[in-house]
PDB file of C-alpha atoms in Angstrom:
ATOM      1  CA  MET A 327    -101.653 174.562  16.136  1.00 64.00           C
ATOM      2  CA  GLU A 328     -97.888 174.618  15.570  1.00 80.00           C
ATOM      3  CA  GLN A 329     -96.931 176.466  12.016  1.00 86.00           C
ATOM      4  CA  HIS A 330     -93.946 174.739  10.256  1.00 87.00           C
ATOM      5  CA  ARG A 331     -92.070 175.833   7.503  1.00 90.00           C
ATOM      6  CA  ASN A 332     -90.249 173.195   5.276  1.00 90.00           C
ATOM      7  CA  GLU A 333     -89.552 173.358   1.308  1.00 93.00           C
ATOM      8  CA  VAL A 334     -91.088 169.725   1.122  1.00 93.00           C
ATOM      9  CA  PHE A 335     -94.632 171.045   1.436  1.00 94.00           C
ATOM     10  CA  ALA A 336     -94.286 173.385  -1.815  1.00 93.00           C
ATOM     11  CA  PRO A 337     -96.286 171.134  -4.185  1.00 91.00           C
ATOM     12  CA  ILE A 338     -99.524 171.735  -1.406  1.00 91.00           C
ATOM     13  CA  ASP A 339     -98.623 175.701  -0.147  1.00 90.00           C
ATOM     14  CA  ILE A 340     -97.208 178.529  -1.635  1.00 90.00           C
ATOM     15  CA  ASP A 341     -95.189 179.680   1.228  1.00 91.00           C
ATOM     16  CA  HIS A 342     -94.012 176.137   2.539  1.00 91.00           C
ATOM     17  CA  VAL A 343     -95.819 176.740   5.865  1.00 92.00           C
ATOM     18  CA  LEU A 344     -98.284 174.037   7.066  1.00 94.00           C
ATOM     19  CA  GLU A 345    -100.163 173.350  10.445  1.00 93.00           C
ATOM     20  CA  ARG A 346     -99.247 170.047  12.692  1.00 92.00           C
ATOM     21  CA  VAL A 347    -102.656 168.717  13.748  1.00 90.00           C
ATOM     22  CA  ALA A 348    -101.036 165.437  14.642  1.00 88.00           C
ATOM     23  CA  GLY A 349     -98.033 162.950  14.754  1.00 87.00           C
ATOM     24  CA  GLY A 350     -97.821 159.265  15.170  1.00 82.00           C
ATOM     25  CA  ASN A 351     -95.261 156.247  15.302  1.00 79.00           C
ATOM     26  CA  GLU A 352     -93.192 157.355  12.282  1.00 81.00           C
ATOM     27  CA  THR A 353     -95.312 160.165  11.087  1.00 89.00           C
ATOM     28  CA  GLU A 354     -95.877 163.939  11.272  1.00 91.00           C
ATOM     29  CA  VAL A 355     -99.491 165.319   9.740  1.00 93.00           C
ATOM     30  CA  TYR A 356    -100.262 168.556   8.919  1.00 95.00           C
ATOM     31  CA  ARG A 357    -102.903 170.379   7.705  1.00 94.00           C
ATOM     32  CA  SER A 358    -103.102 172.584   4.364  1.00 92.00           C
ATOM     33  CA  ASP A 359    -103.974 176.554   4.628  1.00 91.00           C
ATOM     34  CA  ASP A 360    -107.666 175.747   3.008  1.00 90.00           C
ATOM     35  CA  HIS A 361    -108.544 173.232   5.299  1.00 92.00           C
ATOM     36  CA  ARG A 362    -109.062 170.684   2.492  1.00 93.00           C
ATOM     37  CA  PHE A 363    -105.984 168.389   2.756  1.00 95.00           C
ATOM     38  CA  VAL A 364    -103.610 166.689   5.166  1.00 95.00           C
ATOM     39  CA  VAL A 365    -100.244 166.093   4.491  1.00 95.00           C
ATOM     40  CA  LYS A 366     -98.498 163.266   6.077  1.00 94.00           C
ATOM     41  CA  LEU A 367     -95.047 163.328   6.272  1.00 93.00           C
ATOM     42  CA  LYS A 368     -92.430 160.542   6.978  1.00 88.00           C
ATOM     43  CA  GLY A 369     -89.168 162.508   8.235  1.00 76.00           C
ATOM     44  CA  GLU A 370     -87.096 159.625   8.921  1.00 78.00           C
ATOM     45  CA  LEU A 371     -87.371 157.859   5.808  1.00 81.00           C
ATOM     46  CA  GLY A 372     -86.142 160.652   3.371  1.00 87.00           C
ATOM     47  CA  SER A 373     -83.277 159.825   0.921  1.00 91.00           C
ATOM     48  CA  ARG A 374     -81.175 161.715  -1.295  1.00 91.00           C
ATOM     49  CA  ASP A 375     -81.697 159.745  -4.261  1.00 91.00           C
ATOM     50  CA  ALA A 376     -85.136 160.398  -5.919  1.00 92.00           C
ATOM     51  CA  GLN A 377     -85.442 156.997  -7.662  1.00 94.00           C
ATOM     52  CA  VAL A 378     -85.029 155.102  -4.357  1.00 92.00           C
ATOM     53  CA  MET A 379     -87.905 157.463  -3.007  1.00 93.00           C
ATOM     54  CA  LEU A 380     -89.986 157.024  -6.156  1.00 94.00           C
ATOM     55  CA  ALA A 381     -90.027 153.001  -5.978  1.00 94.00           C
ATOM     56  CA  ASP A 382     -90.866 153.446  -2.049  1.00 93.00           C
ATOM     57  CA  ALA A 383     -93.656 155.877  -3.004  1.00 94.00           C
ATOM     58  CA  ARG A 384     -95.111 153.337  -5.544  1.00 95.00           C
ATOM     59  CA  ARG A 385     -94.683 150.776  -2.936  1.00 94.00           C
ATOM     60  CA  MET A 386     -97.091 152.987  -0.374  1.00 94.00           C
ATOM     61  CA  GLN A 387     -99.297 153.497  -3.215  1.00 96.00           C
ATOM     62  CA  GLN A 388    -100.113 149.788  -3.793  1.00 96.00           C
ATOM     63  CA  ALA A 389    -100.395 149.350   0.357  1.00 95.00           C
ATOM     64  CA  ALA A 390    -102.894 152.090   0.433  1.00 96.00           C
ATOM     65  CA  ARG A 391    -104.729 150.833  -2.593  1.00 96.00           C
ATOM     66  CA  ARG A 392    -104.631 147.463  -1.354  1.00 97.00           C
ATOM     67  CA  PHE A 393    -106.303 148.252   2.208  1.00 97.00           C
ATOM     68  CA  ALA A 394    -108.698 150.545   0.768  1.00 97.00           C
ATOM     69  CA  ALA A 395    -110.116 147.509  -1.161  1.00 96.00           C
ATOM     70  CA  CYS A 396    -109.998 145.213   1.651  1.00 96.00           C
ATOM     71  CA  LEU A 397    -112.090 147.590   3.582  1.00 96.00           C
ATOM     72  CA  GLY A 398    -114.227 149.013   1.277  1.00 95.00           C
ATOM     73  CA  GLN A 399    -115.195 152.169   0.166  1.00 93.00           C
ATOM     74  CA  ARG A 400    -117.345 152.982   3.233  1.00 95.00           C
ATOM     75  CA  HIS A 401    -114.401 152.458   5.579  1.00 97.00           C
ATOM     76  CA  ALA A 402    -111.520 154.247   3.038  1.00 97.00           C
ATOM     77  CA  ILE A 403    -110.505 157.625   2.031  1.00 96.00           C
ATOM     78  CA  PRO A 404    -108.257 158.227  -0.903  1.00 96.00           C
ATOM     79  CA  THR A 405    -105.063 158.519  -0.690  1.00 96.00           C
ATOM     80  CA  TYR A 406    -102.297 160.025  -2.919  1.00 95.00           C
ATOM     81  CA  PHE A 407     -98.479 160.510  -2.872  1.00 95.00           C
ATOM     82  CA  VAL A 408     -96.124 163.132  -4.529  1.00 95.00           C
ATOM     83  CA  LEU A 409     -92.537 163.438  -4.113  1.00 95.00           C
ATOM     84  CA  SER A 410     -90.838 166.663  -2.987  1.00 94.00           C
ATOM     85  CA  ARG A 411     -87.382 167.572  -1.633  1.00 93.00           C
ATOM     86  CA  ASP A 412     -87.121 169.244   1.456  1.00 91.00           C
ATOM     87  CA  SER A 413     -84.627 172.313   2.957  1.00 87.00           C
ATOM     88  CA  LYS A 414     -82.042 169.802   3.331  1.00 89.00           C
ATOM     89  CA  GLY A 415     -82.523 168.067   0.167  1.00 91.00           C
ATOM     90  CA  PHE A 416     -83.907 165.066   0.945  1.00 93.00           C
ATOM     91  CA  VAL A 417     -86.579 163.393  -1.099  1.00 94.00           C
ATOM     92  CA  HIS A 418     -89.468 162.607   0.318  1.00 94.00           C
ATOM     93  CA  ALA A 419     -92.972 161.037  -0.398  1.00 94.00           C
ATOM     94  CA  LEU A 420     -95.808 162.952   0.704  1.00 95.00           C
ATOM     95  CA  ALA A 421     -99.005 161.229   1.318  1.00 95.00           C
ATOM     96  CA  ILE A 422    -102.193 163.554   0.881  1.00 96.00           C
ATOM     97  CA  GLN A 423    -105.627 162.711   2.057  1.00 97.00           C
ATOM     98  CA  PRO A 424    -109.040 164.835   2.191  1.00 96.00           C
ATOM     99  CA  TYR A 425    -108.991 166.528   5.924  1.00 95.00           C
ATOM    100  CA  LEU A 426    -112.147 165.232   7.395  1.00 93.00           C
ATOM    101  CA  ALA A 427    -113.618 168.201   9.144  1.00 89.00           C
ATOM    102  CA  ASN A 428    -115.247 167.726  12.519  1.00 91.00           C
ATOM    103  CA  ALA A 429    -114.012 164.213  12.400  1.00 95.00           C
ATOM    104  CA  ARG A 430    -112.584 162.575  15.624  1.00 95.00           C
ATOM    105  CA  VAL A 431    -110.207 159.500  16.427  1.00 95.00           C
ATOM    106  CA  LEU A 432    -111.901 156.914  18.677  1.00 95.00           C
ATOM    107  CA  ALA A 433    -109.606 157.474  21.227  1.00 94.00           C
ATOM    108  CA  GLU A 434    -111.155 160.981  21.992  1.00 93.00           C
ATOM    109  CA  ILE A 435    -114.655 160.020  22.017  1.00 94.00           C
ATOM    110  CA  ASP A 436    -116.610 160.018  25.093  1.00 92.00           C
ATOM    111  CA  TRP A 437    -118.865 156.590  24.283  1.00 90.00           C
ATOM    112  CA  GLN A 438    -121.575 158.084  27.179  1.00 86.00           C
ATOM    113  CA  MET A 439    -122.205 161.278  25.032  1.00 88.00           C
ATOM    114  CA  ILE A 440    -123.013 158.626  21.914  1.00 88.00           C
ATOM    115  CA  ASP A 441    -126.659 158.306  20.962  1.00 88.00           C
ATOM    116  CA  PRO A 442    -127.121 154.363  22.199  1.00 89.00           C
ATOM    117  CA  ALA A 443    -128.686 153.679  18.381  1.00 88.00           C
ATOM    118  CA  GLN A 444    -125.379 155.291  17.004  1.00 91.00           C
ATOM    119  CA  ARG A 445    -123.172 153.332  19.627  1.00 92.00           C
ATOM    120  CA  ARG A 446    -125.015 149.833  18.320  1.00 92.00           C
ATOM    121  CA  GLN A 447    -124.179 150.857  14.754  1.00 93.00           C
ATOM    122  CA  ILE A 448    -120.745 151.820  15.521  1.00 95.00           C
ATOM    123  CA  GLY A 449    -120.119 148.535  17.114  1.00 95.00           C
ATOM    124  CA  ARG A 450    -121.756 146.746  14.100  1.00 95.00           C
ATOM    125  CA  ASP A 451    -119.234 148.895  11.776  1.00 96.00           C
ATOM    126  CA  LEU A 452    -115.944 147.962  14.067  1.00 97.00           C
ATOM    127  CA  ARG A 453    -117.231 144.144  13.626  1.00 97.00           C
ATOM    128  CA  HIS A 454    -117.159 144.577  10.113  1.00 97.00           C
ATOM    129  CA  ILE A 455    -113.852 146.357   9.978  1.00 98.00           C
ATOM    130  CA  ILE A 456    -111.795 143.532  12.042  1.00 98.00           C
ATOM    131  CA  ALA A 457    -113.532 140.816   9.902  1.00 97.00           C
ATOM    132  CA  ARG A 458    -112.503 142.581   6.752  1.00 97.00           C
ATOM    133  CA  ALA A 459    -108.763 143.317   8.165  1.00 97.00           C
ATOM    134  CA  VAL A 460    -108.732 139.557   9.060  1.00 97.00           C
ATOM    135  CA  GLU A 461    -109.579 138.653   5.442  1.00 97.00           C
ATOM    136  CA  CYS A 462    -107.235 140.852   4.229  1.00 97.00           C
ATOM    137  CA  LEU A 463    -104.700 139.283   6.236  1.00 96.00           C
ATOM    138  CA  PHE A 464    -105.351 135.606   4.696  1.00 96.00           C
ATOM    139  CA  ARG A 465    -105.685 136.956   1.312  1.00 96.00           C
ATOM    140  CA  THR A 466    -102.588 139.282   1.144  1.00 95.00           C
ATOM    141  CA  GLY A 467    -100.888 138.424   3.710  1.00 94.00           C
ATOM    142  CA  HIS A 468    -100.791 141.837   4.884  1.00 95.00           C
ATOM    143  CA  LEU A 469    -102.767 143.671   7.865  1.00 96.00           C
ATOM    144  CA  PRO A 470    -104.025 147.302   7.974  1.00 96.00           C
ATOM    145  CA  ASP A 471    -103.181 148.974  11.220  1.00 94.00           C
ATOM    146  CA  LEU A 472    -106.492 149.675  12.803  1.00 96.00           C
ATOM    147  CA  TYR A 473    -104.971 151.021  16.425  1.00 94.00           C
ATOM    148  CA  GLY A 474    -102.266 153.568  15.639  1.00 90.00           C
ATOM    149  CA  ARG A 475     -99.936 155.579  18.535  1.00 86.00           C
ATOM    150  CA  VAL A 476     -99.730 159.303  18.727  1.00 84.00           C
ATOM    151  CA  SER A 477     -96.538 161.550  19.434  1.00 80.00           C
ATOM    152  CA  ALA A 478     -96.738 164.884  20.732  1.00 75.00           C
ATOM    153  CA  ASN A 479     -93.537 165.628  18.424  1.00 77.00           C
ATOM    154  CA  PRO A 480     -90.493 164.065  17.158  1.00 75.00           C
ATOM    155  CA  ALA A 481     -88.453 164.200  19.971  1.00 77.00           C
ATOM    156  CA  GLU A 482     -91.043 162.203  22.155  1.00 79.00           C
ATOM    157  CA  ARG A 483     -91.018 159.832  19.175  1.00 76.00           C
ATOM    158  CA  GLN A 484     -87.607 159.182  18.987  1.00 77.00           C
ATOM    159  CA  ARG A 485     -87.523 158.881  23.053  1.00 80.00           C
ATOM    160  CA  ARG A 486     -90.089 156.147  23.396  1.00 76.00           C
ATOM    161  CA  LYS A 487     -88.379 154.169  20.863  1.00 77.00           C
ATOM    162  CA  GLN A 488     -85.663 153.580  23.262  1.00 83.00           C
ATOM    163  CA  LEU A 489     -85.025 150.819  25.465  1.00 81.00           C
ATOM    164  CA  ARG A 490     -86.147 151.491  28.583  1.00 85.00           C
ATOM    165  CA  TYR A 491     -89.537 152.396  27.292  1.00 80.00           C
ATOM    166  CA  LEU A 492     -89.688 148.697  25.678  1.00 81.00           C
ATOM    167  CA  PRO A 493     -92.186 147.472  28.652  1.00 86.00           C
ATOM    168  CA  GLU A 494     -94.363 150.494  28.481  1.00 85.00           C
ATOM    169  CA  ARG A 495     -94.999 149.904  24.948  1.00 83.00           C
ATOM    170  CA  ILE A 496     -95.416 146.194  25.190  1.00 84.00           C
ATOM    171  CA  TRP A 497     -97.766 147.126  27.939  1.00 84.00           C
ATOM    172  CA  SER A 498    -100.112 149.504  25.672  1.00 84.00           C
ATOM    173  CA  PHE A 499     -99.899 147.444  22.709  1.00 83.00           C
ATOM    174  CA  LEU A 500    -101.226 144.492  24.488  1.00 85.00           C
ATOM    175  CA  VAL A 501    -103.604 146.044  27.264  1.00 85.00           C
ATOM    176  CA  LYS A 502    -104.510 149.568  27.075  1.00 84.00           C
ATOM    177  CA  ARG A 503    -104.606 150.297  23.199  1.00 88.00           C
ATOM    178  CA  THR A 504    -108.240 148.308  22.396  1.00 94.00           C
ATOM    179  CA  ILE A 505    -109.820 149.266  19.137  1.00 95.00           C
ATOM    180  CA  LEU A 506    -111.836 151.858  21.005  1.00 95.00           C
ATOM    181  CA  HIS A 507    -108.811 153.703  21.677  1.00 94.00           C
ATOM    182  CA  SER A 508    -107.360 153.554  18.186  1.00 95.00           C
ATOM    183  CA  GLN A 509    -105.911 156.718  16.737  1.00 94.00           C
ATOM    184  CA  ASN A 510    -106.178 155.517  13.068  1.00 95.00           C
ATOM    185  CA  LEU A 511    -110.017 154.721  13.008  1.00 97.00           C
ATOM    186  CA  MET A 512    -112.087 158.353  12.978  1.00 97.00           C
ATOM    187  CA  LEU A 513    -115.486 159.091  13.328  1.00 96.00           C
ATOM    188  CA  THR A 514    -117.017 161.374  10.655  1.00 95.00           C
ATOM    189  CA  GLY A 515    -118.788 164.309  11.239  1.00 89.00           C
ATOM    190  CA  GLU A 516    -120.906 163.660   8.171  1.00 88.00           C
ATOM    191  CA  GLU A 517    -124.889 162.519   8.624  1.00 87.00           C
ATOM    192  CA  PRO A 518    -124.832 159.303   9.197  1.00 87.00           C
ATOM    193  CA  PRO A 519    -121.123 159.463  10.332  1.00 91.00           C
ATOM    194  CA  ARG A 520    -118.833 156.696   8.977  1.00 94.00           C
ATOM    195  CA  LEU A 521    -115.902 154.979  10.487  1.00 97.00           C
ATOM    196  CA  VAL A 522    -113.093 155.569   8.435  1.00 97.00           C
ATOM    197  CA  LEU A 523    -109.520 154.272   8.574  1.00 97.00           C
ATOM    198  CA  ILE A 524    -106.933 156.909   8.135  1.00 96.00           C
ATOM    199  CA  ASP A 525    -103.438 154.972   7.879  1.00 94.00           C
ATOM    200  CA  TYR A 526    -102.775 152.985   5.275  1.00 95.00           C
ATOM    201  CA  ASP A 527     -98.932 152.028   5.965  1.00 92.00           C
ATOM    202  CA  GLU A 528     -97.726 148.176   5.858  1.00 91.00           C
ATOM    203  CA  VAL A 529     -95.481 146.540   8.718  1.00 86.00           C
ATOM    204  CA  ARG A 530     -92.205 147.367   7.560  1.00 81.00           C
ATOM    205  CA  ARG A 531     -90.066 144.710   9.535  1.00 82.00           C
ATOM    206  CA  HIS A 532     -88.267 141.223   9.227  1.00 85.00           C
ATOM    207  CA  PRO A 533     -90.896 138.387   8.041  1.00 88.00           C
ATOM    208  CA  LEU A 534     -90.333 136.710  11.599  1.00 91.00           C
ATOM    209  CA  TYR A 535     -91.533 140.136  13.205  1.00 90.00           C
ATOM    210  CA  ARG A 536     -94.460 140.400  11.076  1.00 92.00           C
ATOM    211  CA  VAL A 537     -95.178 136.517  11.575  1.00 92.00           C
ATOM    212  CA  ILE A 538     -95.313 137.277  15.515  1.00 93.00           C
ATOM    213  CA  TYR A 539     -96.816 140.796  15.167  1.00 93.00           C
ATOM    214  CA  PHE A 540     -99.704 139.322  13.035  1.00 95.00           C
ATOM    215  CA  LEU A 541    -100.476 136.314  15.143  1.00 95.00           C
ATOM    216  CA  THR A 542    -100.496 138.781  18.018  1.00 94.00           C
ATOM    217  CA  ARG A 543    -102.763 141.070  16.503  1.00 95.00           C
ATOM    218  CA  LEU A 544    -105.649 138.247  15.713  1.00 96.00           C
ATOM    219  CA  VAL A 545    -105.789 137.430  19.366  1.00 95.00           C
ATOM    220  CA  LEU A 546    -106.330 140.882  20.382  1.00 95.00           C
ATOM    221  CA  PHE A 547    -108.706 141.127  17.306  1.00 97.00           C
ATOM    222  CA  GLY A 548    -110.977 138.531  19.702  1.00 96.00           C
ATOM    223  CA  ARG A 549    -110.336 139.842  22.712  1.00 95.00           C
ATOM    224  CA  ASP A 550    -111.852 143.792  20.964  1.00 96.00           C
ATOM    225  CA  LEU A 551    -114.629 142.005  19.659  1.00 96.00           C
ATOM    226  CA  VAL A 552    -115.537 141.386  23.094  1.00 95.00           C
ATOM    227  CA  VAL A 553    -114.880 144.869  24.003  1.00 94.00           C
ATOM    228  CA  ILE A 554    -117.146 146.295  21.339  1.00 95.00           C
ATOM    229  CA  TRP A 555    -120.105 144.006  22.484  1.00 93.00           C
ATOM    230  CA  TRP A 556    -119.294 144.776  26.255  1.00 90.00           C
ATOM    231  CA  ARG A 557    -118.834 148.612  26.119  1.00 88.00           C
ATOM    232  CA  LEU A 558    -121.112 149.343  22.829  1.00 89.00           C
ATOM    233  CA  GLU A 559    -123.741 146.746  21.907  1.00 84.00           C
ATOM    234  CA  ARG A 560    -124.572 145.503  25.094  1.00 81.00           C
ATOM    235  CA  ARG A 561    -125.038 148.913  26.719  1.00 72.00           C
ATOM    236  CA  ALA A 562    -126.901 150.067  23.575  1.00 73.00           C
ATOM    237  CA  VAL A 563    -129.559 147.214  23.738  1.00 72.00           C
ATOM    238  CA  ARG A 564    -130.305 147.856  27.593  1.00 71.00           C
ATOM    239  CA  GLU A 565    -130.592 151.774  26.772  1.00 73.00           C
ATOM    240  CA  LEU A 566    -133.028 151.262  23.684  1.00 68.00           C
ATOM    241  CA  ARG A 567    -134.774 148.802  25.890  1.00 72.00           C
ATOM    242  CA  SER A 568    -135.336 151.041  28.893  1.00 72.00           C
ATOM    243  CA  ASN A 569    -136.596 153.952  26.319  1.00 71.00           C
ATOM    244  CA  THR A 570    -139.302 151.950  24.484  1.00 69.00           C
ATOM    245  CA  SER A 571    -140.163 150.709  27.763  1.00 61.00           C
ATOM    246  CA  THR A 572    -140.841 154.466  28.934  1.00 59.00           C
TER     247      THR A 572
END
């Protein structure tokens, strides 16, 4: 893991040094020294105006509460926001969440190593999460991101936003990133394990973009329901029947 020093971490770490554990489409994710919290930093959204960031943090807090309420307590974790100034004088809204020890994002799970009964339950939970997300869209006009993206570092994230990577991004969005390859849904290490959403950002784009994005997501949800049945539930039922007959 990489160690990063920045004054922006002052509210949660005395020496301002945190360990980077992941990165997404806009966010760098760090872990506290005591492994109790993760800290999410959107470095590109900082401002020298604290009032601007205060309003932004309030919007992000509202979105996090909305999506957590939509998914329900079983599939959500708390998210808190604090304002902090970085080493260059920019104010940021730090998102702080509990660190989920031994949890894995769905993209890292080898489904063949998961017990059939547990795979079947995960399939049910995924269908339930999709249903709650769709309900959230029609009720509030907002849709939680159940998929997410991963980046090795900020430089790679910026590089992949270039126009020459657009075909690759579209292919990944429409074909490769099914819900079983999600970076935003994690399977916890507790017993019994839970599926939880870890990203509560709303779409920050033009209204027309949002409409197109949401309609596309609705179509892809239909595809993913088939993927869930084919990859998880169908195989799990076969294996359970086989184990029962033997």
